mmCIF file of C-alpha atoms in Angstrom:
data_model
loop_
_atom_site.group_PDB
_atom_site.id
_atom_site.type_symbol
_atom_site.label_atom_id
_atom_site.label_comp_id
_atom_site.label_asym_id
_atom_site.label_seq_id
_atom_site.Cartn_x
_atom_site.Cartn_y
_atom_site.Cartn_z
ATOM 1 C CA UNK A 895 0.000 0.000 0.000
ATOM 2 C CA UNK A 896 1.306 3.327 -0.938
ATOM 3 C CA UNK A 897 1.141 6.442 1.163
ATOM 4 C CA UNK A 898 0.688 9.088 -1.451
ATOM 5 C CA UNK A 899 -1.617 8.745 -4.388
ATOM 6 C CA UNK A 900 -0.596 8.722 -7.961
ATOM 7 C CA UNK A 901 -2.400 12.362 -8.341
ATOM 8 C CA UNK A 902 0.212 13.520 -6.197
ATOM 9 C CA UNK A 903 2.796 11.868 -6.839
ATOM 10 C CA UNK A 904 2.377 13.333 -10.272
ATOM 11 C CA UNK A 905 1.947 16.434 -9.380
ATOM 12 C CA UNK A 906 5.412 16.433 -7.859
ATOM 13 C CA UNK A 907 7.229 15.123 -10.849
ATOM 14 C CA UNK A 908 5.216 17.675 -12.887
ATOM 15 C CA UNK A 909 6.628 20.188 -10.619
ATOM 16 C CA UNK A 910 10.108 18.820 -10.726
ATOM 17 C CA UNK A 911 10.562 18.722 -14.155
ATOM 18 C CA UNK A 912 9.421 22.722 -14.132
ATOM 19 C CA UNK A 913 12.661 25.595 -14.608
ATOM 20 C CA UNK A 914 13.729 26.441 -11.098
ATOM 21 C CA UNK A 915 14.857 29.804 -12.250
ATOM 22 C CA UNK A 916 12.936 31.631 -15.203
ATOM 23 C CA UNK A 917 13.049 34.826 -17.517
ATOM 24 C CA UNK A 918 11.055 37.452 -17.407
ATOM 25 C CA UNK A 919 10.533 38.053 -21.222
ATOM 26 C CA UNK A 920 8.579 34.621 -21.210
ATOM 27 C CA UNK A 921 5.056 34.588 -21.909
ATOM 28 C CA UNK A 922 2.682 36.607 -19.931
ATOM 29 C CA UNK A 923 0.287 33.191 -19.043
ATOM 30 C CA UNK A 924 1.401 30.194 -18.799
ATOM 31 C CA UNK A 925 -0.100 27.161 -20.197
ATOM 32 C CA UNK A 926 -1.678 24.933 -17.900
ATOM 33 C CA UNK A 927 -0.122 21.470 -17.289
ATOM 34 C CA UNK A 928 -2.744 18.471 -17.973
ATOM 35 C CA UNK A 929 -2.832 15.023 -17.031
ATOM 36 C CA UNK A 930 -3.643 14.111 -20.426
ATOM 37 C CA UNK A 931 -7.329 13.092 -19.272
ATOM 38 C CA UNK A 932 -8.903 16.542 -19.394
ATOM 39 C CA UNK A 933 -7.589 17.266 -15.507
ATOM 40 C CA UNK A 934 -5.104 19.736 -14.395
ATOM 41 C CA UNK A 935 -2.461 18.618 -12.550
ATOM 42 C CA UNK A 936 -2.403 19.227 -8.931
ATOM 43 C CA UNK A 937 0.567 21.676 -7.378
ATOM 44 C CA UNK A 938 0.872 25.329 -6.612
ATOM 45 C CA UNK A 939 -0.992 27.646 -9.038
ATOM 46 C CA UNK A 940 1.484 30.575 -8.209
ATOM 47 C CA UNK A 941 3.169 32.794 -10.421
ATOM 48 C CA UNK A 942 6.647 31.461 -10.883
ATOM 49 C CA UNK A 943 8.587 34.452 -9.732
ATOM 50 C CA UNK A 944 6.738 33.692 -6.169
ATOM 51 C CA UNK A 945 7.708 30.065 -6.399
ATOM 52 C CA UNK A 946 11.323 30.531 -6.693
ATOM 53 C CA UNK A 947 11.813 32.341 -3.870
ATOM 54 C CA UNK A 948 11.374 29.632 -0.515
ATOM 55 C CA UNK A 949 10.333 32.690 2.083
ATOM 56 C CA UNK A 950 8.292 34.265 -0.845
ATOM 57 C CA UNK A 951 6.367 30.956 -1.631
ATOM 58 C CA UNK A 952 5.672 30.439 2.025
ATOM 59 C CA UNK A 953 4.131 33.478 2.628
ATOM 60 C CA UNK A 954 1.949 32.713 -0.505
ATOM 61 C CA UNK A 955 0.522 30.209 1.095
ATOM 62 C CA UNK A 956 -0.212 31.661 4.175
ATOM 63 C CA UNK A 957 -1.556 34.129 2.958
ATOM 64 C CA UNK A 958 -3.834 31.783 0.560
ATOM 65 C CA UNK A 959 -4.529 29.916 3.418
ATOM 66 C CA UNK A 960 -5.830 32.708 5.686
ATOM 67 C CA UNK A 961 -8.023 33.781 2.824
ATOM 68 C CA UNK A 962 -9.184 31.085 2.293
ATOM 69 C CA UNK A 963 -9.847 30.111 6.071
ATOM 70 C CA UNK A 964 -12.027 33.328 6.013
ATOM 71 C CA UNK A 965 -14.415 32.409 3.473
ATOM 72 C CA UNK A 966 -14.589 29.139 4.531
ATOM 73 C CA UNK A 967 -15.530 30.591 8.210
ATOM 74 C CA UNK A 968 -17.788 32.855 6.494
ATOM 75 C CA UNK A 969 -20.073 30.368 4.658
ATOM 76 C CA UNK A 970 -20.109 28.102 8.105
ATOM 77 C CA UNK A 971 -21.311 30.860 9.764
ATOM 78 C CA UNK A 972 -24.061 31.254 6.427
ATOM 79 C CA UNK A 973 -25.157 28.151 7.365
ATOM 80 C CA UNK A 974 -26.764 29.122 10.070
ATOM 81 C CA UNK A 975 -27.255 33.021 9.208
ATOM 82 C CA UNK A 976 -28.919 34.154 5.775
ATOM 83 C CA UNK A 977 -26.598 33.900 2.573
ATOM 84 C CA UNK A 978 -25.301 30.860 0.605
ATOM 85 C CA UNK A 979 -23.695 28.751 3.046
ATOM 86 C CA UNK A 980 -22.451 25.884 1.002
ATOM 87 C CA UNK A 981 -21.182 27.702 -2.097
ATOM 88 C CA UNK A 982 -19.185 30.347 -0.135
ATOM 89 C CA UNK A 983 -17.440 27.299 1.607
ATOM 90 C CA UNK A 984 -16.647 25.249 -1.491
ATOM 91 C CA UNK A 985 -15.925 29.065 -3.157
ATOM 92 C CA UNK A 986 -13.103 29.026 0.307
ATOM 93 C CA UNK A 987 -11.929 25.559 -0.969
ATOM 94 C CA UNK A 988 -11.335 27.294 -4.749
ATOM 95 C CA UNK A 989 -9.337 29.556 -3.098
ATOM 96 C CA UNK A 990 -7.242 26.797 -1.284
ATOM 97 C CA UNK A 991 -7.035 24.441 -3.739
ATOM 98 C CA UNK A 992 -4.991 27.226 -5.930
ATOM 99 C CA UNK A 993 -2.271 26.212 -3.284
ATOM 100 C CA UNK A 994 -2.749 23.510 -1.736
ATOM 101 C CA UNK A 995 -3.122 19.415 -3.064
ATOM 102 C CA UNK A 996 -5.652 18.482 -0.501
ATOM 103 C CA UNK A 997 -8.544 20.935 -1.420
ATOM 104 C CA UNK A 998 -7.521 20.029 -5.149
ATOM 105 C CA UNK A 999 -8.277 16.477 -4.066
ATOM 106 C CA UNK A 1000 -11.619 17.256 -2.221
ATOM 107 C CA UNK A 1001 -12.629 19.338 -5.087
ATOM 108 C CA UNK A 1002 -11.836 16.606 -7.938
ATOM 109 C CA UNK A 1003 -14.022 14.065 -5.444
ATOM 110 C CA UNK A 1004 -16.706 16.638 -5.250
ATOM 111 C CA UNK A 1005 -16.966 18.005 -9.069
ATOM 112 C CA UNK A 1006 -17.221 13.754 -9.425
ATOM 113 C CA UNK A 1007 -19.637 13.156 -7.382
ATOM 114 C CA UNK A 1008 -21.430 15.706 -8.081
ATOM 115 C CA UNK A 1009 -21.775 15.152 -11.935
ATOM 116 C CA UNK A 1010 -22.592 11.208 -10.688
ATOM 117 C CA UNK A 1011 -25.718 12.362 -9.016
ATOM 118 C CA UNK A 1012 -26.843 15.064 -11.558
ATOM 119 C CA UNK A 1013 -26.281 11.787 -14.446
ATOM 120 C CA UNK A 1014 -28.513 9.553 -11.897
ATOM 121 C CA UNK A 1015 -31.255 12.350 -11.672
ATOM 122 C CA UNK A 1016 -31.208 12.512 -15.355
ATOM 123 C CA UNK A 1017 -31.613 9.496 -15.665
ATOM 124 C CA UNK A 1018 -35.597 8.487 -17.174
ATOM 125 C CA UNK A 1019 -36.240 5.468 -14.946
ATOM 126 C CA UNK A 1020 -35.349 7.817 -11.874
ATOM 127 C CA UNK A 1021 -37.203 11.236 -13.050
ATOM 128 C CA UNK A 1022 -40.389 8.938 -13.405
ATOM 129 C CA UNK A 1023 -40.206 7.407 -10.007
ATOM 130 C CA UNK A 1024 -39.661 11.191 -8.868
ATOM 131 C CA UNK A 1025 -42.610 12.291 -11.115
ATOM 132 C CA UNK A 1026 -44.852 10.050 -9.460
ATOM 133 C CA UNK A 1027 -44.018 10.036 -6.121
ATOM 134 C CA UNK A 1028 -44.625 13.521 -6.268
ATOM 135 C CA UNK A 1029 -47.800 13.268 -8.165
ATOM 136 C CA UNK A 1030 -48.764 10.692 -5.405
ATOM 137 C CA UNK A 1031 -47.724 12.979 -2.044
ATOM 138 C CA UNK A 1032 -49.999 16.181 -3.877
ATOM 139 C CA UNK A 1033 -52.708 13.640 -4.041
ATOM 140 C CA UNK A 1034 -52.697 12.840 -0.506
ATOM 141 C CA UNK A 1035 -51.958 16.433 0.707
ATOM 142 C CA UNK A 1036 -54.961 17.608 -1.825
ATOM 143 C CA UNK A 1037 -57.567 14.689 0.092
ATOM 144 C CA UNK A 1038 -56.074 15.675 3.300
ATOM 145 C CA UNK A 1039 -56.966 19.501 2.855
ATOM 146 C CA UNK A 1040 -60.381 18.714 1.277
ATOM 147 C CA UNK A 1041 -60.910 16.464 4.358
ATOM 148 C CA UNK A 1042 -60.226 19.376 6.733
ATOM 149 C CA UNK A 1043 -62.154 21.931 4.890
ATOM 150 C CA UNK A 1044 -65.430 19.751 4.542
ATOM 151 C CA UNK A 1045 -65.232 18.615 8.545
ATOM 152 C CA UNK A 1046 -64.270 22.005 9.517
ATOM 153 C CA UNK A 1047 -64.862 24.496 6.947
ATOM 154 C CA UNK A 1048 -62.706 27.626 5.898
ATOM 155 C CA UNK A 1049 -62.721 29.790 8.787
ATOM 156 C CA UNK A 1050 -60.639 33.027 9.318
ATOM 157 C CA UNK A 1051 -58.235 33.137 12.269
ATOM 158 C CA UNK A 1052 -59.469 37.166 12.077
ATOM 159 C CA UNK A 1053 -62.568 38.667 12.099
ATOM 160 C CA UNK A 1054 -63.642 40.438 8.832
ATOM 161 C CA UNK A 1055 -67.050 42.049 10.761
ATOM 162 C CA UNK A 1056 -64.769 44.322 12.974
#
């Protein structure tokens, strides 16, 4: 059993094979390293004069990483408080996973599984089922309110005579 995965592991020999020093007159953007199966490979997503320094690349990523622990507090705390709770934290784990191979993990896991529940709700066999079982819970809710208004009838918590 291995300790690292092979998505790191290539990401460090993508990273090794990369200039350790560089020019300046090089292009402006640099392209973006693929795996070859439509994924980018994981690593640090900072510019390359920040990379070459140690100190410079350090405080990169602590700076990334407080950043990124804010929004990530923020949305937990929109959880609970008005706003968009989940996609300010997985917004957060953007932010990280410019820097850091663990959120570039949990991101790759969740864009899969994601897309693996969106293809089963597509699905026809599974929109029918949903179809009817909501057809079949209006039903019942419909009887129920009918059942209510003919044993009690439709009276006003207010009085309209005042």
């Amino acid at each position: 059993m291995h300790a690292e995965s092979d998505e790191r592991a290539k990401a460090v020999a993508a990273t090794a094979t990369g200039p350790v020093t560089g020019d300046v007159t090089g292009p402006a953007v640099a392209p973006v390293p693929d795996d070859g199966e439509g994924e980018r490979l994981l690593g640090s997503r900072a510019p390359h004069f920040i990379k070459r320094s140690r100190t410079l690349h350090i405080s990169w990523q602590v700076g990334v990483f407080v950043v990124g622990l804010a929004v990530v507090g923020a949305g937990v705390a929109m959880l609970v408080l008005p706003g968009p709770g989940w996609v300010v934290i997985f917004g957060g784990m953007a932010i990280w996973a410019t820097e850091f191979v663990w959120a570039q993990l949990v991101l790759r896991w969740t864009k899969r599984k994601v897309t693996e529940a969106a293809q089963r709700a597509l699905d026809p066999r599974v929109r029918r089922r949903n179809i009817v079982l909501t057809t079949v819970g209006l039903v019942i809710v419909a009887v129920l309110c009918g059942i209510y208004l003919w044993k009690f009838g439709l009276v006003m918590p207010w009085s309209i005579d005042e």
